[in-house]
Short mmCIF file of C-alpha atoms in Angstrom, two decimals:
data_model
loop_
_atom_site.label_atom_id
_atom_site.label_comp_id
_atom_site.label_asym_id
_atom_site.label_seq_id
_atom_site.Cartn_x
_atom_site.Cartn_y
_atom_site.Cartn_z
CA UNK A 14 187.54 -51.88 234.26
CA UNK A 15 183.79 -52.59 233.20
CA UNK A 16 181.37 -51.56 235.45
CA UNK A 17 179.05 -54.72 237.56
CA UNK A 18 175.55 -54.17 237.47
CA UNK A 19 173.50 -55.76 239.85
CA UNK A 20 169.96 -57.35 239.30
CA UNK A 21 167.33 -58.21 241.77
CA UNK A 22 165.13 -60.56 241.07
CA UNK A 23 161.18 -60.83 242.63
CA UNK A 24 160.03 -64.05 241.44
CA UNK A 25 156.53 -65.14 241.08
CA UNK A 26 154.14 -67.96 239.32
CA UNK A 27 153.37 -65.50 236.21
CA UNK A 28 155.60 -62.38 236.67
CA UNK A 29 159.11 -61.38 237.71
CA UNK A 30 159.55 -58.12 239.15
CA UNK A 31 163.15 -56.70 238.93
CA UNK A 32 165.73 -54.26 239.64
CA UNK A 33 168.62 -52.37 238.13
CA UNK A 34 171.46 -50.85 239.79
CA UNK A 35 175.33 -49.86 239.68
CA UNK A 36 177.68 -50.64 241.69
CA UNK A 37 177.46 -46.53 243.13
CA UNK A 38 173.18 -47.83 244.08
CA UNK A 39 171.84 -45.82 240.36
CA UNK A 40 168.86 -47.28 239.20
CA UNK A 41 168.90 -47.76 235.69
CA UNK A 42 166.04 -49.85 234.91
CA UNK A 43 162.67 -51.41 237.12
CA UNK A 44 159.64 -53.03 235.80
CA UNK A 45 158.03 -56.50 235.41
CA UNK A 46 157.50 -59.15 232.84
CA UNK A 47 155.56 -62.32 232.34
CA UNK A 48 157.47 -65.33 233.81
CA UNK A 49 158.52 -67.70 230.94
CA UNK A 50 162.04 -68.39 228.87
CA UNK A 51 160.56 -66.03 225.86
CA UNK A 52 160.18 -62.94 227.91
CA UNK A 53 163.01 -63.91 229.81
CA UNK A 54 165.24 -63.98 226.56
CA UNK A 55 164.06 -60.76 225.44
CA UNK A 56 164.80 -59.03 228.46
CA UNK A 57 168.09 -60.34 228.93
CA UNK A 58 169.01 -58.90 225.39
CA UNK A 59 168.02 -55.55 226.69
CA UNK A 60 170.51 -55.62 230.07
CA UNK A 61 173.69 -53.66 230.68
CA UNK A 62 176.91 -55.70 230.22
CA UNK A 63 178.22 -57.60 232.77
CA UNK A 64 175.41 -58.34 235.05
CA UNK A 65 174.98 -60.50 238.28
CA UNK A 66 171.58 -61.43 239.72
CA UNK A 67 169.81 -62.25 242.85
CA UNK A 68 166.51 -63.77 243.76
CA UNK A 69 164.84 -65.79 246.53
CA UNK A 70 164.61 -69.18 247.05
CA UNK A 71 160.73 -70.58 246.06
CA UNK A 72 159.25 -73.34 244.25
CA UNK A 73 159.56 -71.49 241.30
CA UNK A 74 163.54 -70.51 241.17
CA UNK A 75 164.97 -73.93 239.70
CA UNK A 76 163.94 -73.17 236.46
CA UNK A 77 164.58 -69.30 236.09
CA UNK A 78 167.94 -70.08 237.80
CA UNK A 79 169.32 -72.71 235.00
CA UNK A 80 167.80 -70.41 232.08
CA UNK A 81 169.85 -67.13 233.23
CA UNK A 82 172.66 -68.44 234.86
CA UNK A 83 174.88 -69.26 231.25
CA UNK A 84 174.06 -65.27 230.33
CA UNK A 85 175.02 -64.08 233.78
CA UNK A 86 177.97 -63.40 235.22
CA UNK A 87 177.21 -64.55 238.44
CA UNK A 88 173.90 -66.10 239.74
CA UNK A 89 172.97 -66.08 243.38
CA UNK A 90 169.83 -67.08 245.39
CA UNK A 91 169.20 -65.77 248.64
CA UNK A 92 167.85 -67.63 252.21
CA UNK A 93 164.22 -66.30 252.23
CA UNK A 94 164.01 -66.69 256.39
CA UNK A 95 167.06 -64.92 256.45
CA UNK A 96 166.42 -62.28 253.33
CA UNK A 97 162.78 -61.68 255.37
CA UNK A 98 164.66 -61.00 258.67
CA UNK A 99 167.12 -58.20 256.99
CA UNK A 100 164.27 -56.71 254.60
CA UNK A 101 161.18 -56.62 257.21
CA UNK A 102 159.35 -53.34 256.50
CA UNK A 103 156.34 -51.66 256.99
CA UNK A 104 155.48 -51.16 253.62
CA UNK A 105 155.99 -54.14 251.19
CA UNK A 106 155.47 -54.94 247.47
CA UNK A 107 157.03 -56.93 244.37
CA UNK A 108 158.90 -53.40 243.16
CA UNK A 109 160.08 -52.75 246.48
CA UNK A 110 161.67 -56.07 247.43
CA UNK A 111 163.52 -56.43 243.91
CA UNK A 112 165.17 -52.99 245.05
CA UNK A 113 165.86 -55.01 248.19
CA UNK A 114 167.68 -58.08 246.96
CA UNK A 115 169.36 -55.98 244.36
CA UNK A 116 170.83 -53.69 247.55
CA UNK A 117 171.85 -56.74 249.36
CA UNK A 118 173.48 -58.23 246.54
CA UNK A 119 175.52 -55.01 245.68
CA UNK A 120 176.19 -54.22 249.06
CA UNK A 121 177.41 -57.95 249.41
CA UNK A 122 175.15 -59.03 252.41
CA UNK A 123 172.68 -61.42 250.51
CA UNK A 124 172.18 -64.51 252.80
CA UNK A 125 172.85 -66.90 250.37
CA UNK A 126 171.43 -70.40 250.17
CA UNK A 127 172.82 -73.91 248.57
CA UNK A 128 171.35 -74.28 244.79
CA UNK A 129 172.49 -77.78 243.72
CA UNK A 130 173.73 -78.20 240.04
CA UNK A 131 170.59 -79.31 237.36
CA UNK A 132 171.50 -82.88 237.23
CA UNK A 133 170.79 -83.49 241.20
CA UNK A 134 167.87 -81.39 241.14
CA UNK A 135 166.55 -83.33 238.87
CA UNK A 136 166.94 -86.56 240.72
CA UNK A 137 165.94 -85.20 243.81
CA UNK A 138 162.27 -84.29 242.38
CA UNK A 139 162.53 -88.12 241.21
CA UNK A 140 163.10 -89.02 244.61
CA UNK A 141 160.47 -86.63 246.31
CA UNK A 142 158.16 -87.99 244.34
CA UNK A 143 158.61 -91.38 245.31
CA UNK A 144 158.07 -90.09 248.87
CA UNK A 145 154.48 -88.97 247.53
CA UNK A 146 153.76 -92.45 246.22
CA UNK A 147 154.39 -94.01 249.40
CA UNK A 148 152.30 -91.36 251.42
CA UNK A 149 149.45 -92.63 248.97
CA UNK A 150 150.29 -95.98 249.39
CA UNK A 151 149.92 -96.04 253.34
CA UNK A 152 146.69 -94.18 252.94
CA UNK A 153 145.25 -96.33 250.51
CA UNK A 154 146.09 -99.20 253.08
CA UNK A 155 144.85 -97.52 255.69
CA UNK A 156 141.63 -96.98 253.79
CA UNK A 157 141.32 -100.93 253.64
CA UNK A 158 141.85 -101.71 256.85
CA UNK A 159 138.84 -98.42 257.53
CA UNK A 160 136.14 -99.75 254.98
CA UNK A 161 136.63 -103.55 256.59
CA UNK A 162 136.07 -101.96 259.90
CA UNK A 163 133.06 -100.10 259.11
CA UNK A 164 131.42 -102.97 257.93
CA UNK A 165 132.21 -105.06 260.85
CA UNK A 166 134.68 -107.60 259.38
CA UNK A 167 137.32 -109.71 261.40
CA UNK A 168 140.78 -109.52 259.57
CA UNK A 169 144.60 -110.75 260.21
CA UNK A 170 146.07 -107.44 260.73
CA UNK A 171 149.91 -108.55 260.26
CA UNK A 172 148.33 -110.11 256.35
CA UNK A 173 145.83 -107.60 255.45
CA UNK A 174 147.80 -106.64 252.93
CA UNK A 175 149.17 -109.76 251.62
CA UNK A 176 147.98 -110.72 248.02
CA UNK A 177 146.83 -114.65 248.62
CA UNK A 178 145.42 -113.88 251.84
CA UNK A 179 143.37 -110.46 250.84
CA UNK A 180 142.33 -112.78 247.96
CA UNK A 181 141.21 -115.26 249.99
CA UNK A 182 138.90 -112.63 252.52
CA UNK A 183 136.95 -111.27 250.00
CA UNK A 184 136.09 -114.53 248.77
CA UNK A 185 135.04 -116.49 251.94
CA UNK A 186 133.78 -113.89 254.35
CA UNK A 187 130.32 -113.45 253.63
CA UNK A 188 129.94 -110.03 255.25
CA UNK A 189 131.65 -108.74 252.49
CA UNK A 190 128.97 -107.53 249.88
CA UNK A 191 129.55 -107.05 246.13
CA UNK A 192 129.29 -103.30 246.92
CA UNK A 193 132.20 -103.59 249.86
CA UNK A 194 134.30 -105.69 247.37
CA UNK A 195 134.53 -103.52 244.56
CA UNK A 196 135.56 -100.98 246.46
CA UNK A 197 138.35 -103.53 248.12
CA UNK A 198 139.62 -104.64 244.65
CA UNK A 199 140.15 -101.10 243.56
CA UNK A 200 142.04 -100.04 246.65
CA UNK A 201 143.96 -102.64 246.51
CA UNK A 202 145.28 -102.42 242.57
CA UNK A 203 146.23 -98.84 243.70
CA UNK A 204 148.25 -100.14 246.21
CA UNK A 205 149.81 -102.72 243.56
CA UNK A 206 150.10 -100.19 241.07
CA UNK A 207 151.78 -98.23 243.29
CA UNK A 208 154.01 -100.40 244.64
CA UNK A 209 155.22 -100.92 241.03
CA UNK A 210 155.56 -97.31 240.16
CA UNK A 211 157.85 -96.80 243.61
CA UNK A 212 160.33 -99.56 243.30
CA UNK A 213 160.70 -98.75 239.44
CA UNK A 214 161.99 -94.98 240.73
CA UNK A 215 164.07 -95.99 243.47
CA UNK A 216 165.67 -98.95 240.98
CA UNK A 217 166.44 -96.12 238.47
CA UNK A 218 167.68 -94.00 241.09
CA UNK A 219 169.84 -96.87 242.16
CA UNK A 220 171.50 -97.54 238.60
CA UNK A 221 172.23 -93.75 237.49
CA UNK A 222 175.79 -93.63 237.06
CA UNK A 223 176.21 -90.17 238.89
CA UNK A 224 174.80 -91.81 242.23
CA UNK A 225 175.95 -95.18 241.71
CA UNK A 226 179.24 -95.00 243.18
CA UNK A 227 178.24 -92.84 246.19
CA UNK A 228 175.03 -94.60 246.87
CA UNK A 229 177.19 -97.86 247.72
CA UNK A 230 179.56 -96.77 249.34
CA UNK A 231 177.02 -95.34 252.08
CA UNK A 232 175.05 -98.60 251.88
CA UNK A 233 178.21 -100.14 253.40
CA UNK A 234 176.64 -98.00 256.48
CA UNK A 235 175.22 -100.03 259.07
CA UNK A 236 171.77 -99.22 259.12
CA UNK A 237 171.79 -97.21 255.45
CA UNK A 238 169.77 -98.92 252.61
CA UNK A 239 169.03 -97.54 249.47
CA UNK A 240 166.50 -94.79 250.35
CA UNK A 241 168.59 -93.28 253.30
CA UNK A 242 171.72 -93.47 250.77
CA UNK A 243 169.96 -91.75 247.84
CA UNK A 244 168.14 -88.97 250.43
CA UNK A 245 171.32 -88.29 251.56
CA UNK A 246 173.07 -87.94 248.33
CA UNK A 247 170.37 -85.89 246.76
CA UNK A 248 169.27 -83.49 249.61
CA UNK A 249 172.86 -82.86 250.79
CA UNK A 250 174.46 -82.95 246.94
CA UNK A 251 177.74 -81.31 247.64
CA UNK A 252 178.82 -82.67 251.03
CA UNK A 253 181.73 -80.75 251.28
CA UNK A 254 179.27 -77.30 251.91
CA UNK A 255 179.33 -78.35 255.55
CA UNK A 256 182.19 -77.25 257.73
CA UNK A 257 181.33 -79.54 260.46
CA UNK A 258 179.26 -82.72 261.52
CA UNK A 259 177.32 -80.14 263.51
CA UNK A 260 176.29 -77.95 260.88
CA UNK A 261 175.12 -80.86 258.76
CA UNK A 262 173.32 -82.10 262.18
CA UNK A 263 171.48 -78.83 261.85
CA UNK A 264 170.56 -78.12 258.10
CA UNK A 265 169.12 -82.06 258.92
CA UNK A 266 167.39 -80.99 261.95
CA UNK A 267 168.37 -83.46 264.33
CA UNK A 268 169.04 -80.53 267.51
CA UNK A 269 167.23 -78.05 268.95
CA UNK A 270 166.60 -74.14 268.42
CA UNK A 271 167.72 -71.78 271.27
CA UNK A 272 166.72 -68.80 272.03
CA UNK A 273 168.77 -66.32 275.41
CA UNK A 274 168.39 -63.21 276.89
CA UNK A 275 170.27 -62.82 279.48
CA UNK A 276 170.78 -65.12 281.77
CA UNK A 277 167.42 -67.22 280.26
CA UNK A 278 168.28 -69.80 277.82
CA UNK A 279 165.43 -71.52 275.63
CA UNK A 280 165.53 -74.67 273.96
CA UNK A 281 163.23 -76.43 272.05
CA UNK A 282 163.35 -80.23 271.22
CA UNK A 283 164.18 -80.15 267.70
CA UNK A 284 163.98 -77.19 265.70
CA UNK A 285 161.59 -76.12 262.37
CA UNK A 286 164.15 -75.20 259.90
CA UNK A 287 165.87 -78.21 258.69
CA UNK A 288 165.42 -80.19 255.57
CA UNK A 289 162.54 -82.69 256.41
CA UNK A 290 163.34 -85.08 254.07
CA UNK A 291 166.57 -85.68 255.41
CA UNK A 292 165.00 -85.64 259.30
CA UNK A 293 162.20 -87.62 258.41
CA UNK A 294 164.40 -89.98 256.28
CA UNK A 295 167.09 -90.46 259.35
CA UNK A 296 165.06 -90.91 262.01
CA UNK A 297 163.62 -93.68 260.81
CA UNK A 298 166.52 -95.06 259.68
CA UNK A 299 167.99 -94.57 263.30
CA UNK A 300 164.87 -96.40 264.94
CA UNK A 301 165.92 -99.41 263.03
CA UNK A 302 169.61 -99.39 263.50
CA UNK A 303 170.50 -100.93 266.73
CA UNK A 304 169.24 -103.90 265.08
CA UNK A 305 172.07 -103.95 262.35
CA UNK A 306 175.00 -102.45 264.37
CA UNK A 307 176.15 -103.36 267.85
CA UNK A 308 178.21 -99.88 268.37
CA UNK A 309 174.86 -98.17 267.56
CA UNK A 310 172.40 -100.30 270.05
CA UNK A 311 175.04 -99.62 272.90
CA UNK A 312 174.89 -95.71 272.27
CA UNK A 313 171.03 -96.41 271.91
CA UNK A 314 171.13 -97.82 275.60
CA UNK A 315 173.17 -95.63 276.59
CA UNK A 316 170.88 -92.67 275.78
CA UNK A 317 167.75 -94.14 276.72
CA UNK A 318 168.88 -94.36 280.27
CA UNK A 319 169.58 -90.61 280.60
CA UNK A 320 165.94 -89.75 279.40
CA UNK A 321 163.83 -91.82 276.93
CA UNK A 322 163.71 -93.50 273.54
CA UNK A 323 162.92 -90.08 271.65
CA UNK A 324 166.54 -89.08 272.93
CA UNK A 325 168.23 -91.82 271.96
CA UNK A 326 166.67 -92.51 268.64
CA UNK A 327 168.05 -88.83 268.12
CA UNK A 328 171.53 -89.40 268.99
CA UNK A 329 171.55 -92.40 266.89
CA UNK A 330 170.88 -90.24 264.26
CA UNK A 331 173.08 -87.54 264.95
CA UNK A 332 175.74 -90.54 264.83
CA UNK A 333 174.60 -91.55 261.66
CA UNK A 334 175.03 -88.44 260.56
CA UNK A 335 178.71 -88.38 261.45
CA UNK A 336 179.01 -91.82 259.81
CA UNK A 337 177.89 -90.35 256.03
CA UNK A 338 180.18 -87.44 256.24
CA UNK A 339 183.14 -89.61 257.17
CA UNK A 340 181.91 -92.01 254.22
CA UNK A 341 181.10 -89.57 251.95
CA UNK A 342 183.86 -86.95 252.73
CA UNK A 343 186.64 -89.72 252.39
CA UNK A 344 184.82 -91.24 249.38
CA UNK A 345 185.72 -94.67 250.70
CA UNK A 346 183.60 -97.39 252.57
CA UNK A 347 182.89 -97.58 256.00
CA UNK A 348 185.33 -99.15 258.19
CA UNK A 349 184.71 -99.64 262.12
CA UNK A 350 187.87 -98.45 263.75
CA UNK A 351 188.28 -99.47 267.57
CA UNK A 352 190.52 -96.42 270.07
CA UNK A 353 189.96 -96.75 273.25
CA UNK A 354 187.49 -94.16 273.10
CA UNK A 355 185.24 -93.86 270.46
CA UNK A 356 184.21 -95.61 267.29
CA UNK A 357 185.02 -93.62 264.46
CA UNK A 358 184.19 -94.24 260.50
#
């Protein structure tokens, strides 16, 4: 039987400290190298046969992940909230917490995290991006409304940002000067060329035959267009990760975070680790969706009567929730089933 040797794996923007160890806790090798594929390959070719590796989750594991994972025998990466809680200690540095991971991973109590396959990573950075063009967007709107404002000119709100009638402002109101205009013009070609740059991403998003499929049957969702669809696809990837609809409630942070002692329980409205995208992403797809689905504006009622709209735009979510794992667990569309008591998907 060959012997497993275990790496761990301190990753950083231009170095990667690591660790080497038996399955007995030996070291056999510690040190650092530069962060890129070359060094990368050449240490590989100097490791013990078979290896598995460890590192933590951080902006910069996607790519070390896909180049080592066809030379390893296993590949895992680790919670970093979690990892933090079980490695606090008083003295800390990059050669000490590669010995760390690597003794969690031998040991087998690394707090491992979901790492979606390449091809839905991929998309996802598509898709956060297009969240960053929109955040630009608003501001740049937001910035016309500010320098009309400042210089003391009456506007239609509700058509600021229509093209005929922002065409038709800066060419009658004569407290716009040439210097306010220019300024206007080129806000507003951001905005268009914005606008152009977002809907291209979310149409290609839309068309790519791994998503395709999924991404409609969600949209037959009440309340789920095309942007809730793809977040949820993308963020999520495999749905099949969560156990329950309240686990998935909580990795989209739609509850709150408790905290007892004794007989004093804690609770905070909605708790800090979640994925944001998703919780951003389903709120506001939950403020708009007693519009579209009777069943959903009753529980939206409902709620609101017991405290206020915050709580019931929350458990419309939470509902919506339950909706896209039915959907997306079944892999069929959604169908509104009537018992006498509940609607189910």
């Amino acid at each position: 039987m060959q012997t497993m040797y275990y790496i761990g794996l301190d990753v950083h923007k231009r170095t990667i400290s690591y660790c080497v160890k038996d399955g007995s806790g030996t070291m056999h090798a510690e040190g650092t190298i530069p962060a890129t594929r070359f060094d990368l390959d050449r240490w590989m070719k100097t490791l013990p046969q078979p290896w598995t590796a460890a590192m933590e989750a951080t902006v910069f594991t996607g790519w070390i992940y896909d180049h080592l994972q066809p030379h390893a025998a296993a590949l895992k990466v680790a919670h970093p909230l979690m990892l933090r809680a079980i490695a606090a200690a008083k003295k800390k540095n990059d050669r000490i917490d590669a010995s760390k991971i690597c003794d969690c991973l031998r040991c087998d109590f690394l707090p491992e995290c979901y790492m979606a396959c390449t091809a839905i990573r991929e998309r996802r950075r598509t898709l956060r991006y297009r969240n960053l063009l929109v955040r630009q967007m608003v501001q740049m709107k937001n910035k016309i409304g500010m320098l009309l404002m400042e210089a003391g000119v009456s506007y239609n709100k509700q058509r600021l940002h229509k093209a005929g009638y922002f065409r038709e402002l800066l060419a009658t109101n004569p407290d716009i000067d040439e210097g306010l205009c220019s300024l206007l013009r080129l806000c507003r070609e951001t905005v268009v060329r914005l606008q152009k740059t977002e809907s291209a991403l979310v149409r290609s998003l839309e068309r790519d035959s791994l998503l395709l499929d999924r991404v409609e049957r969600l949209m037959t969702i009440p309340a789920v267009g095309p942007i809730t669809a793809l977040t949820w696809a993308l963020e999520v990837g495999d749905v099949k990760r969560f156990s329950s609809i309240k686990k998935a409630i909580s990795y989209c942070g739609l509850c709150g975070a408790e905290k007892s002692s004794g007989n004093t329980v804690q609770r905070t409205p909605l708790s800090k680790q979640r994925n944001k995208h998703l919780q951003t992403t389903l709120i506001e797809a939950a403020k708009m969706a007693p519009r579209y689905s009777p069943d959903l504006a009753m529980l939206y009622d409902r709620e609101k009567q017991k405290g206020n709209a915050n709580r019931a735009t929350l458990a419309v979510a939470r509902k919506l929730v339950a909706y896209l794992m039915a959907v997306d667990r079944g892999q069929r569309n959604f169908q509104v089933v009537e018992t006498s008591n509940c609607i189910a998907a």
